[in-house]
PDB file of C-alpha atoms in Angstrom:
ATOM      1  CA  UNK A   1      22.590 107.079 140.701  1.00 42.00           C
ATOM      2  CA  UNK A   2      22.486 103.788 142.594  1.00 43.00           C
ATOM      3  CA  UNK A   3      22.671 103.777 146.396  1.00 44.00           C
ATOM      4  CA  UNK A   4      24.189 100.997 148.475  1.00 41.00           C
ATOM      5  CA  UNK A   5      23.013 100.140 151.955  1.00 45.00           C
ATOM      6  CA  UNK A   6      25.395 101.526 154.590  1.00 41.00           C
ATOM      7  CA  UNK A   7      26.482  98.068 155.778  1.00 41.00           C
ATOM      8  CA  UNK A   8      27.589  97.197 152.223  1.00 39.00           C
ATOM      9  CA  UNK A   9      29.520 100.457 151.866  1.00 37.00           C
ATOM     10  CA  UNK A  10      31.270  99.834 155.197  1.00 37.00           C
ATOM     11  CA  UNK A  11      32.115  96.277 154.155  1.00 39.00           C
ATOM     12  CA  UNK A  12      33.583  97.464 150.833  1.00 35.00           C
ATOM     13  CA  UNK A  13      35.567 100.179 152.616  1.00 34.00           C
ATOM     14  CA  UNK A  14      36.979  97.711 155.138  1.00 34.00           C
ATOM     15  CA  UNK A  15      38.009  95.309 152.402  1.00 33.00           C
ATOM     16  CA  UNK A  16      39.704  98.116 150.456  1.00 29.00           C
ATOM     17  CA  UNK A  17      41.610  99.325 153.530  1.00 28.00           C
ATOM     18  CA  UNK A  18      42.612  95.790 154.581  1.00 32.00           C
ATOM     19  CA  UNK A  19      41.275  96.378 158.088  1.00 32.00           C
ATOM     20  CA  UNK A  20      39.943  92.869 158.108  1.00 34.00           C
ATOM     21  CA  UNK A  21      43.432  91.874 159.209  1.00 35.00           C
ATOM     22  CA  UNK A  22      42.717  93.358 162.625  1.00 42.00           C
ATOM     23  CA  UNK A  23      40.253  91.852 165.049  1.00 46.00           C
ATOM     24  CA  UNK A  24      39.282  93.256 168.421  1.00 51.00           C
ATOM     25  CA  UNK A  25      40.304  90.865 171.180  1.00 54.00           C
ATOM     26  CA  UNK A  26      38.996  92.668 174.231  1.00 54.00           C
ATOM     27  CA  UNK A  27      35.858  90.521 174.304  1.00 56.00           C
ATOM     28  CA  UNK A  28      37.926  87.333 174.343  1.00 56.00           C
ATOM     29  CA  UNK A  29      40.644  88.225 176.825  1.00 54.00           C
ATOM     30  CA  UNK A  30      39.550  87.499 180.376  1.00 57.00           C
ATOM     31  CA  UNK A  31      42.762  86.290 181.917  1.00 68.00           C
ATOM     32  CA  UNK A  32      46.097  86.316 180.126  1.00 76.00           C
ATOM     33  CA  UNK A  33      47.305  85.311 176.682  1.00 82.00           C
ATOM     34  CA  UNK A  34      50.645  84.302 175.196  1.00 83.00           C
ATOM     35  CA  UNK A  35      51.497  85.135 171.577  1.00 89.00           C
ATOM     36  CA  UNK A  36      52.602  82.028 169.742  1.00 90.00           C
ATOM     37  CA  UNK A  37      53.059  83.767 166.398  1.00 89.00           C
ATOM     38  CA  UNK A  38      52.215  87.249 165.140  1.00 88.00           C
ATOM     39  CA  UNK A  39      51.492  90.694 166.540  1.00 88.00           C
ATOM     40  CA  UNK A  40      48.949  92.187 168.912  1.00 88.00           C
ATOM     41  CA  UNK A  41      48.434  95.964 169.102  1.00 89.00           C
ATOM     42  CA  UNK A  42      47.209  97.642 172.275  1.00 86.00           C
ATOM     43  CA  UNK A  43      45.071 100.764 172.387  1.00 84.00           C
ATOM     44  CA  UNK A  44      45.161 102.757 175.623  1.00 80.00           C
ATOM     45  CA  UNK A  45      42.429 105.025 176.850  1.00 75.00           C
ATOM     46  CA  UNK A  46      44.156 108.086 178.268  1.00 67.00           C
ATOM     47  CA  UNK A  47      42.735 111.549 178.995  1.00 70.00           C
ATOM     48  CA  UNK A  48      39.394 110.799 177.293  1.00 75.00           C
ATOM     49  CA  UNK A  49      40.963 109.659 174.037  1.00 80.00           C
ATOM     50  CA  UNK A  50      42.312 106.465 172.581  1.00 83.00           C
ATOM     51  CA  UNK A  51      46.038 106.260 171.981  1.00 84.00           C
ATOM     52  CA  UNK A  52      48.249 103.702 170.297  1.00 88.00           C
ATOM     53  CA  UNK A  53      49.972 101.602 172.950  1.00 86.00           C
ATOM     54  CA  UNK A  54      52.712  99.045 172.628  1.00 87.00           C
ATOM     55  CA  UNK A  55      52.797  96.107 170.271  1.00 91.00           C
ATOM     56  CA  UNK A  56      53.302  92.585 171.504  1.00 90.00           C
ATOM     57  CA  UNK A  57      55.300  90.090 169.436  1.00 90.00           C
ATOM     58  CA  UNK A  58      56.083  86.371 169.461  1.00 89.00           C
ATOM     59  CA  UNK A  59      56.564  85.133 173.019  1.00 86.00           C
ATOM     60  CA  UNK A  60      54.991  88.153 174.751  1.00 87.00           C
ATOM     61  CA  UNK A  61      52.124  87.996 177.213  1.00 84.00           C
ATOM     62  CA  UNK A  62      49.193  90.358 176.901  1.00 82.00           C
ATOM     63  CA  UNK A  63      45.923  90.829 178.728  1.00 78.00           C
ATOM     64  CA  UNK A  64      47.849  91.592 181.898  1.00 72.00           C
ATOM     65  CA  UNK A  65      45.462  94.424 182.739  1.00 69.00           C
ATOM     66  CA  UNK A  66      42.559  92.019 183.143  1.00 64.00           C
ATOM     67  CA  UNK A  67      44.719  89.653 185.178  1.00 61.00           C
ATOM     68  CA  UNK A  68      45.985  92.382 187.525  1.00 60.00           C
ATOM     69  CA  UNK A  69      42.919  94.622 187.748  1.00 58.00           C
ATOM     70  CA  UNK A  70      40.141  92.155 186.946  1.00 55.00           C
ATOM     71  CA  UNK A  71      38.848  94.376 184.127  1.00 55.00           C
ATOM     72  CA  UNK A  72      39.991  95.157 180.601  1.00 60.00           C
ATOM     73  CA  UNK A  73      41.433  98.671 180.601  1.00 68.00           C
ATOM     74  CA  UNK A  74      43.333  98.157 177.359  1.00 77.00           C
ATOM     75  CA  UNK A  75      41.859  97.052 174.028  1.00 80.00           C
ATOM     76  CA  UNK A  76      43.862  94.474 172.081  1.00 84.00           C
ATOM     77  CA  UNK A  77      43.834  93.905 168.341  1.00 86.00           C
ATOM     78  CA  UNK A  78      45.516  91.066 166.514  1.00 86.00           C
ATOM     79  CA  UNK A  79      47.147  91.580 163.144  1.00 86.00           C
ATOM     80  CA  UNK A  80      46.490  89.028 160.439  1.00 81.00           C
ATOM     81  CA  UNK A  81      46.622  85.392 161.436  1.00 81.00           C
ATOM     82  CA  UNK A  82      48.227  86.001 164.804  1.00 84.00           C
ATOM     83  CA  UNK A  83      48.005  82.931 167.006  1.00 85.00           C
ATOM     84  CA  UNK A  84      47.817  83.199 170.756  1.00 84.00           C
ATOM     85  CA  UNK A  85      47.069  80.856 173.614  1.00 83.00           C
ATOM     86  CA  UNK A  86      44.826  81.882 176.476  1.00 78.00           C
ATOM     87  CA  UNK A  87      45.703  80.628 179.920  1.00 75.00           C
ATOM     88  CA  UNK A  88      43.170  80.367 182.700  1.00 72.00           C
ATOM     89  CA  UNK A  89      43.994  81.886 186.051  1.00 70.00           C
ATOM     90  CA  UNK A  90      44.288  78.431 187.660  1.00 74.00           C
ATOM     91  CA  UNK A  91      46.660  77.152 184.977  1.00 77.00           C
ATOM     92  CA  UNK A  92      48.592  80.401 185.129  1.00 78.00           C
ATOM     93  CA  UNK A  93      49.151  80.095 188.911  1.00 81.00           C
ATOM     94  CA  UNK A  94      50.336  76.508 188.403  1.00 85.00           C
ATOM     95  CA  UNK A  95      52.741  77.594 185.666  1.00 83.00           C
ATOM     96  CA  UNK A  96      54.179  80.293 187.951  1.00 86.00           C
ATOM     97  CA  UNK A  97      55.546  77.533 190.187  1.00 92.00           C
ATOM     98  CA  UNK A  98      58.069  76.734 187.440  1.00 93.00           C
ATOM     99  CA  UNK A  99      61.111  78.993 187.998  1.00 93.00           C
ATOM    100  CA  UNK A 100      61.857  79.551 184.294  1.00 93.00           C
ATOM    101  CA  UNK A 101      58.229  80.438 183.546  1.00 87.00           C
ATOM    102  CA  UNK A 102      58.104  82.681 186.628  1.00 90.00           C
ATOM    103  CA  UNK A 103      61.261  84.584 185.630  1.00 92.00           C
ATOM    104  CA  UNK A 104      60.165  85.011 182.009  1.00 86.00           C
ATOM    105  CA  UNK A 105      56.677  86.129 182.979  1.00 84.00           C
ATOM    106  CA  UNK A 106      57.790  88.754 185.506  1.00 87.00           C
ATOM    107  CA  UNK A 107      60.423  90.159 183.157  1.00 87.00           C
ATOM    108  CA  UNK A 108      57.659  90.482 180.554  1.00 81.00           C
ATOM    109  CA  UNK A 109      55.346  92.068 183.132  1.00 82.00           C
ATOM    110  CA  UNK A 110      57.979  94.637 184.106  1.00 86.00           C
ATOM    111  CA  UNK A 111      58.671  95.566 180.475  1.00 84.00           C
ATOM    112  CA  UNK A 112      54.948  95.816 179.680  1.00 80.00           C
ATOM    113  CA  UNK A 113      54.123  98.188 182.519  1.00 80.00           C
ATOM    114  CA  UNK A 114      57.248 100.299 181.912  1.00 85.00           C
ATOM    115  CA  UNK A 115      56.216 100.626 178.267  1.00 82.00           C
ATOM    116  CA  UNK A 116      52.649 101.589 179.220  1.00 78.00           C
ATOM    117  CA  UNK A 117      53.915 104.261 181.616  1.00 80.00           C
ATOM    118  CA  UNK A 118      56.415 105.686 179.128  1.00 81.00           C
ATOM    119  CA  UNK A 119      53.981 105.580 176.203  1.00 80.00           C
ATOM    120  CA  UNK A 120      51.494 107.749 178.077  1.00 77.00           C
ATOM    121  CA  UNK A 121      54.114 110.510 178.076  1.00 81.00           C
ATOM    122  CA  UNK A 122      55.415 110.077 174.522  1.00 86.00           C
ATOM    123  CA  UNK A 123      54.160 111.685 171.340  1.00 89.00           C
ATOM    124  CA  UNK A 124      52.143 109.459 169.048  1.00 90.00           C
ATOM    125  CA  UNK A 125      54.770 109.467 166.280  1.00 91.00           C
ATOM    126  CA  UNK A 126      57.463 108.348 168.750  1.00 92.00           C
ATOM    127  CA  UNK A 127      55.228 105.483 169.851  1.00 92.00           C
ATOM    128  CA  UNK A 128      54.722 104.410 166.241  1.00 94.00           C
ATOM    129  CA  UNK A 129      58.467 104.467 165.576  1.00 94.00           C
ATOM    130  CA  UNK A 130      59.240 102.454 168.730  1.00 92.00           C
ATOM    131  CA  UNK A 131      56.570  99.897 167.857  1.00 92.00           C
ATOM    132  CA  UNK A 132      57.763  99.527 164.271  1.00 95.00           C
ATOM    133  CA  UNK A 133      61.343  99.060 165.491  1.00 94.00           C
ATOM    134  CA  UNK A 134      60.174  96.383 167.942  1.00 92.00           C
ATOM    135  CA  UNK A 135      58.270  94.575 165.180  1.00 92.00           C
ATOM    136  CA  UNK A 136      61.292  94.767 162.871  1.00 93.00           C
ATOM    137  CA  UNK A 137      63.525  93.229 165.539  1.00 91.00           C
ATOM    138  CA  UNK A 138      61.168  90.671 167.079  1.00 88.00           C
ATOM    139  CA  UNK A 139      58.358  89.546 164.804  1.00 82.00           C
ATOM    140  CA  UNK A 140      59.003  86.424 162.776  1.00 72.00           C
ATOM    141  CA  UNK A 141      56.474  87.030 159.993  1.00 79.00           C
ATOM    142  CA  UNK A 142      54.752  90.417 160.208  1.00 81.00           C
ATOM    143  CA  UNK A 143      57.094  93.344 159.618  1.00 86.00           C
ATOM    144  CA  UNK A 144      54.771  96.364 159.667  1.00 90.00           C
ATOM    145  CA  UNK A 145      51.492  97.828 160.889  1.00 92.00           C
ATOM    146  CA  UNK A 146      48.403  98.282 158.707  1.00 91.00           C
ATOM    147  CA  UNK A 147      48.006 101.884 157.563  1.00 91.00           C
ATOM    148  CA  UNK A 148      44.215 101.862 157.781  1.00 87.00           C
ATOM    149  CA  UNK A 149      44.410 100.961 161.458  1.00 88.00           C
ATOM    150  CA  UNK A 150      47.278 103.283 162.413  1.00 92.00           C
ATOM    151  CA  UNK A 151      45.710 106.307 160.710  1.00 91.00           C
ATOM    152  CA  UNK A 152      42.785 106.009 163.143  1.00 89.00           C
ATOM    153  CA  UNK A 153      45.099 106.812 166.059  1.00 90.00           C
ATOM    154  CA  UNK A 154      47.956 108.939 164.721  1.00 92.00           C
ATOM    155  CA  UNK A 155      47.802 112.193 162.780  1.00 91.00           C
ATOM    156  CA  UNK A 156      48.736 111.659 159.141  1.00 92.00           C
ATOM    157  CA  UNK A 157      51.093 114.674 159.107  1.00 94.00           C
ATOM    158  CA  UNK A 158      53.123 113.267 161.995  1.00 94.00           C
ATOM    159  CA  UNK A 159      53.451 109.928 160.237  1.00 94.00           C
ATOM    160  CA  UNK A 160      54.567 111.478 156.972  1.00 92.00           C
ATOM    161  CA  UNK A 161      57.237 113.507 158.773  1.00 95.00           C
ATOM    162  CA  UNK A 162      58.706 110.143 159.828  1.00 95.00           C
ATOM    163  CA  UNK A 163      58.484 108.975 156.207  1.00 95.00           C
ATOM    164  CA  UNK A 164      60.189 112.189 154.975  1.00 95.00           C
ATOM    165  CA  UNK A 165      62.988 111.721 157.520  1.00 95.00           C
ATOM    166  CA  UNK A 166      63.272 108.136 156.218  1.00 94.00           C
ATOM    167  CA  UNK A 167      62.767 106.714 159.706  1.00 95.00           C
ATOM    168  CA  UNK A 168      59.864 104.611 158.436  1.00 96.00           C
ATOM    169  CA  UNK A 169      58.810 103.297 155.022  1.00 95.00           C
ATOM    170  CA  UNK A 170      55.387 102.664 153.581  1.00 94.00           C
ATOM    171  CA  UNK A 171      53.636 100.782 150.833  1.00 91.00           C
ATOM    172  CA  UNK A 172      49.966 100.730 149.885  1.00 89.00           C
ATOM    173  CA  UNK A 173      48.930  98.807 152.999  1.00 89.00           C
ATOM    174  CA  UNK A 174      51.584  99.045 155.720  1.00 91.00           C
ATOM    175  CA  UNK A 175      54.060 101.246 157.573  1.00 94.00           C
ATOM    176  CA  UNK A 176      57.471  99.654 158.236  1.00 94.00           C
ATOM    177  CA  UNK A 177      60.583 100.513 160.250  1.00 94.00           C
ATOM    178  CA  UNK A 178      63.514 101.672 158.107  1.00 93.00           C
ATOM    179  CA  UNK A 179      66.695 100.179 159.622  1.00 90.00           C
ATOM    180  CA  UNK A 180      69.023 102.216 157.399  1.00 84.00           C
TER     181      UNK A 180
END
């Protein structure tokens, strides 16, 4: 029997599960970021465990926790080739002087914090369904969430109850919202 070093086994496992599509952003986000194209997934730390938070789609701002609190209390992961633009605090304060930017930003801020508050009270399968519906309605290219990533945060039985009820669909790599 041939043994592989652990780092090689982990690398093969990641490639098989397609987790390479997801990259942790929490080290990069220091101010605020704007999604130009793609999806960012947030992971909340609540009651000593990590919980799936909301997804952010094209045109959304994320990293608001570091802007408001000065620390990263939420971890962010990008899916695939998501493109985002970071804005420095100085540039951000200049942009807020523009009325259209100001209105759009504060509407986004209100929605983000309402979602965070409501997601802390919701069951994990409800959060998944809401996120998949949001992606279906708002994302231009990505239409689902990677299974390998989602199964780290949500119990498999809860997910497959959604599949049985035909509220979501799946393939080998992703979970999708079922609009029917």
